[in-house]
Amino acid sequence: FPPEKVRNFSIIAHIDHGKSTLADRLLEKTGTISKDALNKQFLDKLKVERERGITVKAQTASMFYTHNGEKYLLNLIDTPGHVDFSYEVSRSLAACQGTLLLVDACQGIQAQTVANFFLAFGEDLFIVPVINKVDLPSADPEKVSRQIEAAFELDTTNILSISAKTGLGVEKVLVDIVNQIPPPVGDRSAPFRALLFDNWYDQYVGVVCLIAVRDGTLKKGDKLVSAHTGNTYDVTDLGIMYPEQQTTTSLHAGHVGYVILGMKTTRDAQIGDTFYKEGSPVKAFPGFQPAKSMVFAGLYPMDAADYTKLQEALDRLTLNDASVSVARESSSALGQGFRLGFLGTLHMDVFRERLEEEYEATVINTSPTVPYIVRYTNGQEKVVRNPAEFPELDEHPKIAAFLEPMVAGTLIFPSQYLGTMMDLCGSHRGEQQDYTYIDDNRVMMRYKLPMSEILTDFYDQLKSRTSGYASFDYEEIGFEASDLVKVNILLNSKPVDALATIVHRSHAERVAKEWAKRLKNVMSKQLFEIIIQASVNNRIVCRESISAVRKDVTAKCYGGDITRKMKLLERQKAGKKRLKTVAGGVQLPQEAFLTLMKGS
Ligand code: GDP
Ligand code: MG
């Protein structure tokens, strides 16, 4: 297939607008998968993804389609569906020439539609708007077309209205892909050059890399060099995803396919990297960024004896997800553990679920934090990834500024919620940029917000205050100076490092008091009194106490039968297992750490 017979495209959409359903339907119409394939929604393979209905790891597939007697190779390049993965989305888009912008005919444009549109627009892709779910009684395709014109200035005269579910109009989508999306430009005779846009770890063959070939030809046995690391690899297998890996003899300019290079971990296959052939270096593709963690959390084994088991589980899981960073860490309260870095909170949740499900390790997660930058008066900078490492007060005279990461957020909601949405953003230290009506009663509003503010209850509040009608998406926009302070929790006068947090000064007292109260609610009485205090930059701002209890569980059956007594003692032992002994013998339940995490 020469480049002019190839189309590389993606589908971008807000969650649940039908991306996976349309992908399935395209594979079915082109005979790539059979109609009653057991594997429904082929493109959403992973278990966590299925449960949550989100695509975390992209799944790409090729298909063949004949139009007017000409056979075309269509490469559907799937993109991760969540803002945490926006860098990976942008690299997947960089492998395409066009994209289908899919919008639900009932829900209309949502925040993720807007964010994805701008990513695609930034990559100069040809954008084909498609309205989906027109089979539903509440579908209003005319209104959605007007929104598309208003928000994106796209021509909607011949807009496709389809039902990915019933198949209505899907044939026309294929025709539009062929007729409207430009073919890739590339030169078969130029030196080989390919963009690495996705990877995963396969237990049998090792790391699989997905590449978009710009120029040249690749064959088995060729030697490839990574422009980023300079490492050289032998091509041991290559081919196309049809829809699973299918070996081919070669990949040419314009093609999208997989290569197996004998890499040991996905860390060697950095998304956005450029491959060239040994001996003929080329200019690397622009836009490469190493994976960047924006949310950090501590991870500790509940039982110190499980440390090695936890380490092994982490090693196995990160083989497949190089975007999680892992560093050893120790805490005086929790012992030996790890500090993990994630692309965002969803990424963190997904990883945590995998860890718990697949490896059955009982772990304690500390409250998530964004990275903060400490800028010293001598110009040096330090990144704080753990609140416990926030500089102590005596160091403050040497500090010029603290900086925190900011995001540009997009909110879309029915206009009756304008007041409550402005209130929500305001109380989360947001700064309004602008707002526009995308139709008679829908508002699109932009806010600049500190990233830390959206880690907590922001999203839940957004949904509950609008009965689920608001959508939100964001992009990172760098660091800004901020008046930050450290909040410590003290148990019987001893600060617990694993419970420290960094907040803006204006929120510090409220957070301190709330955390102390919440902690009191999840802790049980012990044999001695427990005093819970919270401090802001070392100044105590509140105090709670839990009175002592004499726990004699067997008293009730004194003189009773021995098996009942044994059973009760067993139960007490089991109950104890979920507690972690921290400062001064005080026991904390696992959920203490999680409770603090949810909102502040
Ligand atoms: P994604 O999150 O964009 O991948 O969305 P999915 O493809 O998983 O679809 C979300 C839900 O919408 C699923 O329950 C689909 O069955 C449903 N859906 C998708 N397309 C259509 C359609 O054209 N009509 C109707 N009625 N439902 C659809
Ligand atoms: Mg999906």
XYZ file of C-alpha atoms and ligand atoms in Angstrom:
629
model
C 0.000 0.000 0.000
C 1.588 3.268 -1.131
C 0.908 6.295 1.090
C -1.937 7.548 -1.112
C -3.878 4.341 -0.340
C -3.422 4.705 3.403
C -5.476 6.701 5.910
C -4.289 7.144 9.478
C -7.046 8.430 11.723
C -8.270 8.487 15.291
C -11.578 9.006 17.055
C -11.815 11.641 19.745
C -14.818 12.054 21.986
C -15.998 12.833 25.477
C -16.332 9.723 27.622
C -19.409 7.605 26.773
C -20.101 9.389 23.518
C -19.509 6.094 21.699
C -15.874 5.943 20.655
C -15.420 2.241 21.438
C -18.766 1.333 19.913
C -17.910 3.138 16.687
C -14.466 1.518 16.600
C -16.080 -1.924 16.939
C -18.540 -1.103 14.203
C -15.789 0.043 11.804
C -13.841 -3.167 12.428
C -16.993 -5.154 11.828
C -18.045 -3.352 8.614
C -14.584 -3.873 7.153
C -14.638 -7.559 8.120
C -11.726 -7.177 10.516
C -13.699 -8.756 13.330
C -16.813 -10.860 12.942
C -20.198 -9.495 13.863
C -20.769 -11.847 16.729
C -17.206 -11.745 17.951
C -17.236 -12.662 21.589
C -14.836 -9.859 22.197
C -17.233 -6.947 22.157
C -15.543 -3.583 22.323
C -12.329 -5.094 21.139
C -10.586 -1.814 21.568
C -11.153 -1.618 25.334
C -9.243 -4.683 26.373
C -8.110 -4.160 29.873
C -10.243 -5.165 32.800
C -10.085 -1.924 34.761
C -10.970 -0.082 31.604
C -14.012 -2.208 31.061
C -15.206 -1.747 34.583
C -14.813 1.977 34.459
C -15.702 2.285 30.814
C -12.616 4.299 30.062
C -9.728 3.637 27.752
C -6.442 3.850 29.585
C -4.129 2.085 27.209
C -4.767 2.835 23.571
C -5.556 -0.056 21.232
C -4.801 0.477 17.610
C -6.063 -1.586 14.666
C -5.700 -1.727 10.899
C -8.470 -2.586 8.457
C -8.920 -2.894 4.708
C -11.700 -1.103 2.905
C -12.646 -1.073 -0.767
C -14.205 2.079 -2.157
C -14.988 2.623 -5.861
C -12.969 -0.471 -6.664
C -9.860 0.790 -4.887
C -8.530 -0.958 -1.822
C -7.418 1.193 1.100
C -5.526 0.470 4.301
C -7.195 2.290 7.197
C -5.284 2.570 10.437
C -7.415 3.450 13.428
C -5.104 4.889 16.038
C -6.860 4.788 19.356
C -6.138 7.425 21.967
C -6.407 7.169 25.748
C -9.650 8.742 26.873
C -8.584 10.763 29.877
C -6.939 14.083 30.575
C -4.235 12.430 32.698
C -2.891 10.972 29.494
C -2.991 14.107 27.373
C 0.660 13.790 26.365
C 0.040 10.253 25.113
C -3.091 11.457 23.348
C -1.076 14.158 21.616
C 1.562 11.617 20.452
C -1.127 9.254 19.146
C -2.663 12.173 17.291
C 0.742 13.055 15.876
C 0.681 9.645 14.168
C -2.558 10.536 12.308
C -3.546 12.897 9.541
C -7.194 13.164 10.526
C -9.647 12.473 13.302
C -13.334 11.811 13.775
C -14.706 14.218 16.365
C -17.570 12.208 17.807
C -20.318 14.018 19.719
C -23.331 12.479 21.448
C -26.548 13.797 19.855
C -28.269 14.056 23.248
C -25.474 15.401 25.401
C -23.800 17.684 22.927
C -20.303 19.063 23.294
C -18.673 18.340 26.649
C -15.436 19.497 28.239
C -13.409 16.534 26.995
C -14.683 17.144 23.460
C -13.212 20.634 23.670
C -9.881 19.522 25.155
C -9.488 16.773 22.551
C -10.473 19.096 19.749
C -7.691 21.499 20.681
C -5.129 18.699 20.895
C -6.110 17.555 17.387
C -6.208 21.112 16.103
C -2.728 21.688 17.523
C -1.458 18.668 15.578
C -2.930 20.107 12.342
C -5.259 17.163 11.863
C -8.155 17.183 9.429
C -11.210 17.082 11.674
C -14.382 15.268 10.597
C -17.247 15.995 12.997
C -19.681 13.094 13.520
C -22.881 13.156 15.547
C -23.603 9.837 17.243
C -26.587 8.182 18.930
C -29.177 9.650 16.559
C -31.304 6.556 17.237
C -32.152 7.888 20.699
C -35.507 9.673 21.081
C -33.909 12.673 22.786
C -31.303 13.126 20.032
C -31.086 16.693 18.732
C -28.536 16.615 15.908
C -29.427 20.129 14.642
C -28.668 21.650 18.008
C -25.418 19.711 18.284
C -24.377 20.885 14.788
C -24.907 24.475 15.890
C -22.745 23.839 18.961
C -20.013 22.395 16.751
C -20.102 25.492 14.558
C -20.105 27.827 17.549
C -17.342 26.149 19.535
C -15.023 24.909 16.777
C -15.940 26.941 13.695
C -16.253 23.723 11.691
C -18.425 23.500 8.588
C -21.405 21.292 9.407
C -23.278 21.437 6.069
C -22.646 17.769 5.310
C -22.171 16.589 8.858
C -22.644 12.861 9.440
C -25.385 11.804 11.841
C -24.954 8.191 12.812
C -25.792 5.481 15.285
C -22.709 3.520 16.189
C -25.017 1.143 18.004
C -27.352 0.207 15.145
C -24.799 0.821 12.403
C -26.844 3.586 10.765
C -24.569 5.872 8.738
C -21.381 4.029 9.651
C -20.691 3.125 6.009
C -20.627 6.867 5.232
C -18.041 7.339 7.953
C -15.732 4.966 6.079
C -16.327 6.873 2.837
C -15.545 10.176 4.555
C -12.349 8.752 6.013
C -11.199 7.820 2.505
C -12.427 10.977 0.764
C -11.690 13.666 3.309
C -8.758 12.651 5.460
C -5.497 13.336 3.650
C -3.098 10.428 3.088
C 0.197 10.437 4.974
C 3.139 12.116 3.320
C 6.256 9.998 3.231
C 9.091 8.858 1.075
C 9.872 5.168 0.783
C 13.345 5.821 -0.533
C 14.341 8.328 2.182
C 16.198 7.154 5.311
C 13.898 5.297 7.693
C 12.158 7.454 10.297
C 9.303 6.428 12.605
C 7.419 7.877 15.577
C 6.915 5.660 18.628
C 3.395 6.453 19.889
C 2.358 3.543 22.109
C 3.817 0.529 23.867
C 2.902 -2.299 26.198
C 4.497 -5.300 27.800
C 3.483 -8.707 26.515
C 4.317 -11.612 28.738
C 5.421 -13.779 25.791
C 7.178 -11.440 23.412
C 8.249 -8.604 25.730
C 7.806 -4.950 24.881
C 5.647 -4.228 21.837
C 6.116 -0.778 20.255
C 3.581 0.851 17.962
C 5.135 3.074 15.353
C 4.007 5.364 12.565
C 6.514 5.143 9.728
C 7.182 8.515 8.121
C 9.887 7.587 5.630
C 11.730 4.526 4.386
C 11.131 0.815 4.846
C 11.639 -1.530 7.781
C 12.303 -5.275 7.636
C 12.973 -8.018 10.096
C 16.654 -8.073 11.048
C 17.152 -4.324 10.590
C 18.855 -2.450 13.428
C 16.935 0.462 14.938
C 18.279 3.270 17.096
C 16.240 5.269 19.610
C 16.917 8.977 19.069
C 16.189 9.609 22.740
C 18.380 6.986 24.430
C 20.809 6.200 21.607
C 20.259 2.473 22.251
C 20.362 0.109 19.270
C 17.948 -2.794 18.836
C 17.422 -5.712 16.446
C 14.011 -5.878 14.849
C 12.908 -9.399 15.785
C 9.337 -9.096 14.549
C 7.140 -6.500 12.878
C 3.687 -6.269 11.396
C 0.257 -4.703 11.680
C -2.481 -4.871 14.293
C -5.194 -6.782 12.404
C -6.733 -6.524 14.927
C -4.138 -8.526 16.890
C -0.458 -8.638 15.946
C -0.004 -10.088 12.477
C 3.514 -10.418 11.121
C 4.266 -8.795 7.753
C 7.474 -8.801 5.739
C 7.930 -5.053 5.954
C 6.494 -1.711 7.011
C 6.744 1.245 4.624
C 6.429 5.012 4.682
C 2.876 5.944 5.749
C 2.214 2.657 7.555
C 1.327 2.119 11.174
C 2.325 -1.108 12.872
C 4.133 -2.856 15.663
C 7.795 -3.723 16.115
C 9.412 -6.006 18.654
C 12.904 -4.970 19.586
C 13.756 -7.184 22.539
C 13.394 -4.328 25.013
C 13.294 -5.458 28.624
C 10.905 -2.822 29.970
C 8.536 -0.234 28.572
C 10.849 2.371 30.124
C 13.071 1.828 27.091
C 10.176 2.664 24.777
C 9.375 6.261 25.561
C 6.302 7.613 23.862
C 7.147 10.354 21.391
C 10.611 8.914 20.654
C 11.957 8.653 17.092
C 13.509 5.491 15.600
C 16.019 5.495 12.779
C 18.252 2.847 11.244
C 21.725 2.281 12.553
C 24.161 4.364 10.539
C 21.597 6.797 9.092
C 20.476 9.205 11.803
C 17.551 11.538 11.118
C 16.040 14.575 12.759
C 13.857 13.540 15.713
C 10.133 14.334 15.635
C 9.275 17.444 17.615
C 7.206 17.315 20.801
C 9.062 14.624 22.727
C 8.668 14.833 26.522
C 9.752 12.300 29.094
C 6.854 11.014 31.250
C 6.108 13.640 33.877
C 4.490 12.799 37.201
C 2.006 15.351 38.509
C 0.563 13.434 41.456
C 2.638 11.706 44.119
C 1.610 9.424 46.953
C 3.363 7.202 49.463
C 2.725 3.467 49.342
C 3.570 1.301 52.342
C 2.941 -2.344 53.159
C 0.422 -2.737 55.968
C 2.695 -5.403 57.382
C 6.398 -4.511 57.235
C 7.209 -8.145 56.400
C 5.462 -7.679 53.049
C 7.926 -5.056 51.822
C 9.681 -7.366 49.353
C 6.389 -8.725 48.095
C 5.201 -5.173 47.489
C 8.400 -4.297 45.687
C 8.010 -7.298 43.398
C 4.410 -6.401 42.661
C 5.465 -2.847 41.795
C 8.261 -4.099 39.543
C 5.848 -6.293 37.631
C 3.207 -3.602 37.250
C 5.600 -0.878 36.176
C 7.004 -3.148 33.459
C 3.813 -2.351 31.637
C 3.369 1.216 32.766
C 6.554 3.207 32.555
C 4.659 6.392 33.280
C 4.526 5.446 36.980
C 7.690 6.559 38.754
C 8.849 4.631 41.800
C 11.342 5.772 44.449
C 12.163 4.257 47.837
C 11.042 6.257 50.814
C 10.914 5.809 54.529
C 8.543 7.290 57.037
C 8.971 7.365 60.792
C 5.299 6.487 61.110
C 4.966 3.869 58.393
C 8.457 2.427 57.986
C 9.905 1.438 54.607
C 7.843 2.116 51.533
C 7.740 3.843 48.188
C 6.870 7.198 46.716
C 4.981 6.714 43.497
C 4.463 9.368 40.850
C 1.474 9.330 38.509
C 0.337 11.378 35.536
C -2.845 12.277 37.408
C -5.402 11.032 39.934
C -7.207 8.693 37.575
C -3.900 7.139 36.640
C -3.241 6.704 40.364
C -6.633 5.115 41.023
C -6.254 2.713 38.121
C -2.784 1.698 39.273
C -3.909 1.205 42.851
C -6.780 -0.995 41.739
C -4.460 -3.121 39.656
C -2.081 -3.469 42.545
C -4.808 -4.576 44.909
C -6.657 -6.828 42.501
C -3.839 -8.522 40.741
C -1.434 -8.927 43.623
C -3.621 -8.907 46.686
C -1.179 -6.766 48.584
C -2.580 -4.836 51.524
C -1.171 -1.355 51.339
C -1.444 2.054 52.915
C -1.663 4.993 50.562
C -0.806 8.391 51.870
C -2.772 11.377 50.727
C -1.847 12.433 47.158
C 0.078 15.615 46.536
C 1.150 17.631 43.533
C 4.842 18.478 43.190
C 5.816 21.839 44.702
C 8.903 23.827 43.837
C 10.943 25.581 46.517
C 12.944 28.465 45.041
C 15.817 29.599 47.226
C 17.170 33.146 47.347
C 20.422 31.844 45.814
C 18.486 30.750 42.733
C 18.533 27.033 43.477
C 15.322 25.026 43.246
C 14.112 21.875 44.909
C 11.059 19.799 44.028
C 8.998 18.617 46.992
C 7.131 15.408 46.195
C 6.344 14.476 49.771
C 4.836 17.003 52.228
C 7.151 15.631 54.916
C 10.040 17.159 52.959
C 8.577 20.647 52.982
C 11.257 22.983 54.388
C 11.081 23.586 58.141
C 10.466 27.125 59.385
C 14.129 27.821 60.184
C 14.895 27.322 56.498
C 12.282 29.830 55.342
C 14.508 32.957 55.425
C 16.596 31.357 52.667
C 13.520 30.800 50.495
C 12.430 33.276 47.841
C 9.192 31.559 46.847
C 7.129 28.395 46.843
C 5.581 27.442 43.515
C 2.663 25.187 42.689
C 1.431 23.684 39.393
C -1.524 25.366 37.688
C -4.068 24.145 35.148
C -6.331 25.782 32.597
C -9.737 24.203 33.186
C -12.709 24.062 30.805
C -16.199 23.615 32.246
C -19.343 23.053 30.199
C -22.759 23.090 31.871
C -26.392 24.259 31.516
C -26.534 28.003 32.148
C -28.722 27.716 35.256
C -25.610 26.456 37.087
C -23.484 29.486 36.252
C -23.645 30.841 39.817
C -22.801 27.606 41.593
C -19.983 26.830 39.139
C -18.402 30.247 39.671
C -18.750 29.694 43.389
C -17.122 26.252 43.168
C -14.162 27.552 41.169
C -13.818 30.577 43.420
C -13.683 28.493 46.576
C -10.968 26.397 44.933
C -8.797 29.441 44.321
C -9.812 29.636 40.677
C -9.429 32.689 38.511
C -11.964 33.151 35.732
C -10.568 33.635 32.236
C -13.717 33.865 30.127
C -17.076 32.331 29.380
C -19.178 31.853 26.251
C -22.583 30.469 25.403
C -22.177 27.555 22.984
C -25.955 27.464 22.488
C -29.080 29.028 24.036
C -28.547 27.428 27.406
C -25.067 25.945 27.585
C -22.084 27.763 28.953
C -18.422 27.044 28.335
C -16.297 28.640 31.043
C -12.527 28.745 31.429
C -10.757 29.007 34.749
C -7.189 28.982 35.878
C -6.927 26.724 38.935
C -4.168 25.341 41.142
C -3.769 21.673 40.310
C -3.863 20.708 43.999
C -7.406 22.073 44.210
C -8.728 19.624 41.655
C -7.091 16.603 43.307
C -9.606 16.553 46.092
C -13.352 17.126 46.099
C -13.549 19.424 43.084
C -14.795 16.864 40.625
C -17.316 15.300 43.022
C -18.698 18.733 43.872
C -18.897 19.686 40.229
C -21.036 16.626 39.568
C -23.210 16.857 42.675
C -23.900 20.571 42.343
C -25.114 20.131 38.760
C -26.767 16.701 39.091
C -24.050 15.392 36.789
C -24.713 17.909 34.003
C -21.366 19.696 34.153
C -18.241 18.358 32.543
C -14.692 19.387 33.274
C -11.327 18.949 31.639
C -7.987 20.675 31.989
C -4.466 21.079 30.763
C -1.336 21.856 32.726
C 0.082 25.336 32.294
C 3.174 25.329 34.492
C 4.092 26.577 37.970
C 3.227 29.816 39.773
C 4.310 31.362 43.059
C 1.947 30.630 45.940
C 1.691 31.253 49.682
C 2.014 27.662 50.889
C 2.194 26.297 54.407
C 2.569 22.881 55.969
C -0.190 21.309 58.039
C 0.931 18.634 60.510
C -1.177 16.179 62.436
C 0.117 15.309 65.909
C -0.951 12.229 67.829
C -0.154 12.499 71.537
C 2.098 15.445 70.695
C 4.133 13.599 68.073
C 3.830 14.765 64.470
C 2.977 11.926 62.076
C 5.007 12.531 58.910
C 2.721 10.418 56.749
C -0.242 12.659 57.600
C 1.397 15.986 56.736
C 0.037 18.052 53.891
C 0.828 21.272 52.053
C -1.945 23.819 51.524
C -2.441 27.451 50.680
C -2.289 29.696 53.753
C -5.877 30.862 53.271
C -7.161 27.277 53.614
C -4.745 26.036 56.236
C -6.783 26.403 59.403
C -9.910 24.970 57.888
C -8.033 21.962 56.520
C -6.229 21.431 59.828
C -9.461 21.421 61.833
C -11.300 19.241 59.360
C -8.541 16.647 59.201
C -8.314 16.415 62.968
C -12.089 15.867 63.164
C -12.127 13.276 60.420
C -9.271 11.417 61.995
C -11.133 11.320 65.280
C -14.145 9.830 63.504
C -12.269 6.913 61.990
C -10.089 6.053 65.008
C -11.240 3.746 67.744
C -10.592 4.045 71.447
C -7.446 2.529 72.820
C -6.214 1.674 76.274
C -4.953 5.235 76.733
C -6.309 8.643 75.847
C -5.378 9.902 72.393
C -4.906 13.603 71.735
C -5.198 14.667 68.110
C -3.794 18.081 67.264
C -3.178 19.885 64.027
C -0.613 22.589 63.389
C -0.090 25.157 60.658
C 3.599 25.923 60.172
C 4.191 24.469 63.668
C 1.476 26.535 65.394
C -1.173 24.289 66.974
C -4.621 25.320 65.767
C -6.922 22.637 67.131
C -7.215 19.731 69.511
C -9.494 16.693 69.658
C -9.368 13.794 72.049
C -10.445 10.184 72.205
C -10.976 8.838 75.698
C -9.409 5.603 76.858
C -11.304 2.359 76.980
C -10.635 -0.827 78.795
C -11.239 -3.458 76.179
C -12.102 -6.795 77.685
C -13.967 -8.649 75.018
C -14.239 -11.842 76.985
C -15.871 -10.272 80.026
C -19.350 -10.919 78.675
C -18.876 -14.641 78.516
C -16.934 -15.044 81.731
C -17.204 -18.656 82.693
C -18.829 -19.347 79.335
C -17.632 -21.909 76.859
C -14.079 -21.836 75.661
C -14.733 -21.995 71.887
C -16.754 -18.799 72.050
C -13.900 -17.125 73.882
C -11.402 -18.302 71.283
C -13.612 -17.031 68.488
C -13.823 -13.591 70.041
C -10.084 -13.415 70.531
C -9.565 -14.406 66.909
C -11.903 -11.669 65.836
C -10.031 -9.135 67.913
C -6.779 -10.265 66.325
C -8.235 -9.941 62.835
C -9.487 -6.469 63.653
C -6.027 -5.486 64.792
C -4.463 -6.569 61.537
C -5.899 -3.619 59.689
C -4.353 -1.145 62.102
C -0.974 0.449 61.771
C 0.862 1.451 64.903
C 2.315 4.933 64.502
C 3.570 7.668 66.839
C 3.671 6.687 70.508
C 1.853 3.374 70.054
C -1.275 4.997 68.612
C -2.995 2.732 66.133
C -4.394 4.095 62.901
C -6.781 2.201 60.653
C -5.914 1.930 56.959
C -8.851 4.135 56.028
C -7.477 7.032 58.103
C -5.158 7.876 55.230
C -7.855 7.478 52.610
C -10.393 9.520 54.566
C -8.095 12.503 54.651
C -7.535 12.217 50.954
C -11.138 12.762 49.951
C -11.545 16.503 49.932
C -10.007 19.131 52.127
P -16.755 5.630 24.825
O -16.580 5.944 26.290
O -16.729 6.880 24.009
O -15.823 4.572 24.327
O -18.251 5.103 24.689
P -18.802 3.632 24.437
O -18.568 3.198 23.031
O -18.311 2.738 25.506
O -20.349 3.913 24.576
C -20.939 4.385 25.752
C -22.374 3.892 25.842
O -23.147 4.468 24.807
C -22.502 2.390 25.709
O -23.496 1.941 26.593
C -22.934 2.217 24.253
O -23.694 1.044 24.055
C -23.772 3.452 24.038
N -23.798 3.870 22.627
C -22.737 4.071 21.819
N -23.146 4.460 20.601
C -24.498 4.492 20.643
C -25.517 4.825 19.692
O -25.273 5.163 18.542
N -26.809 4.763 20.125
C -27.128 4.390 21.394
N -28.413 4.355 21.720
N -26.204 4.078 22.309
C -24.907 4.127 21.940
Mg -14.376 3.520 25.304
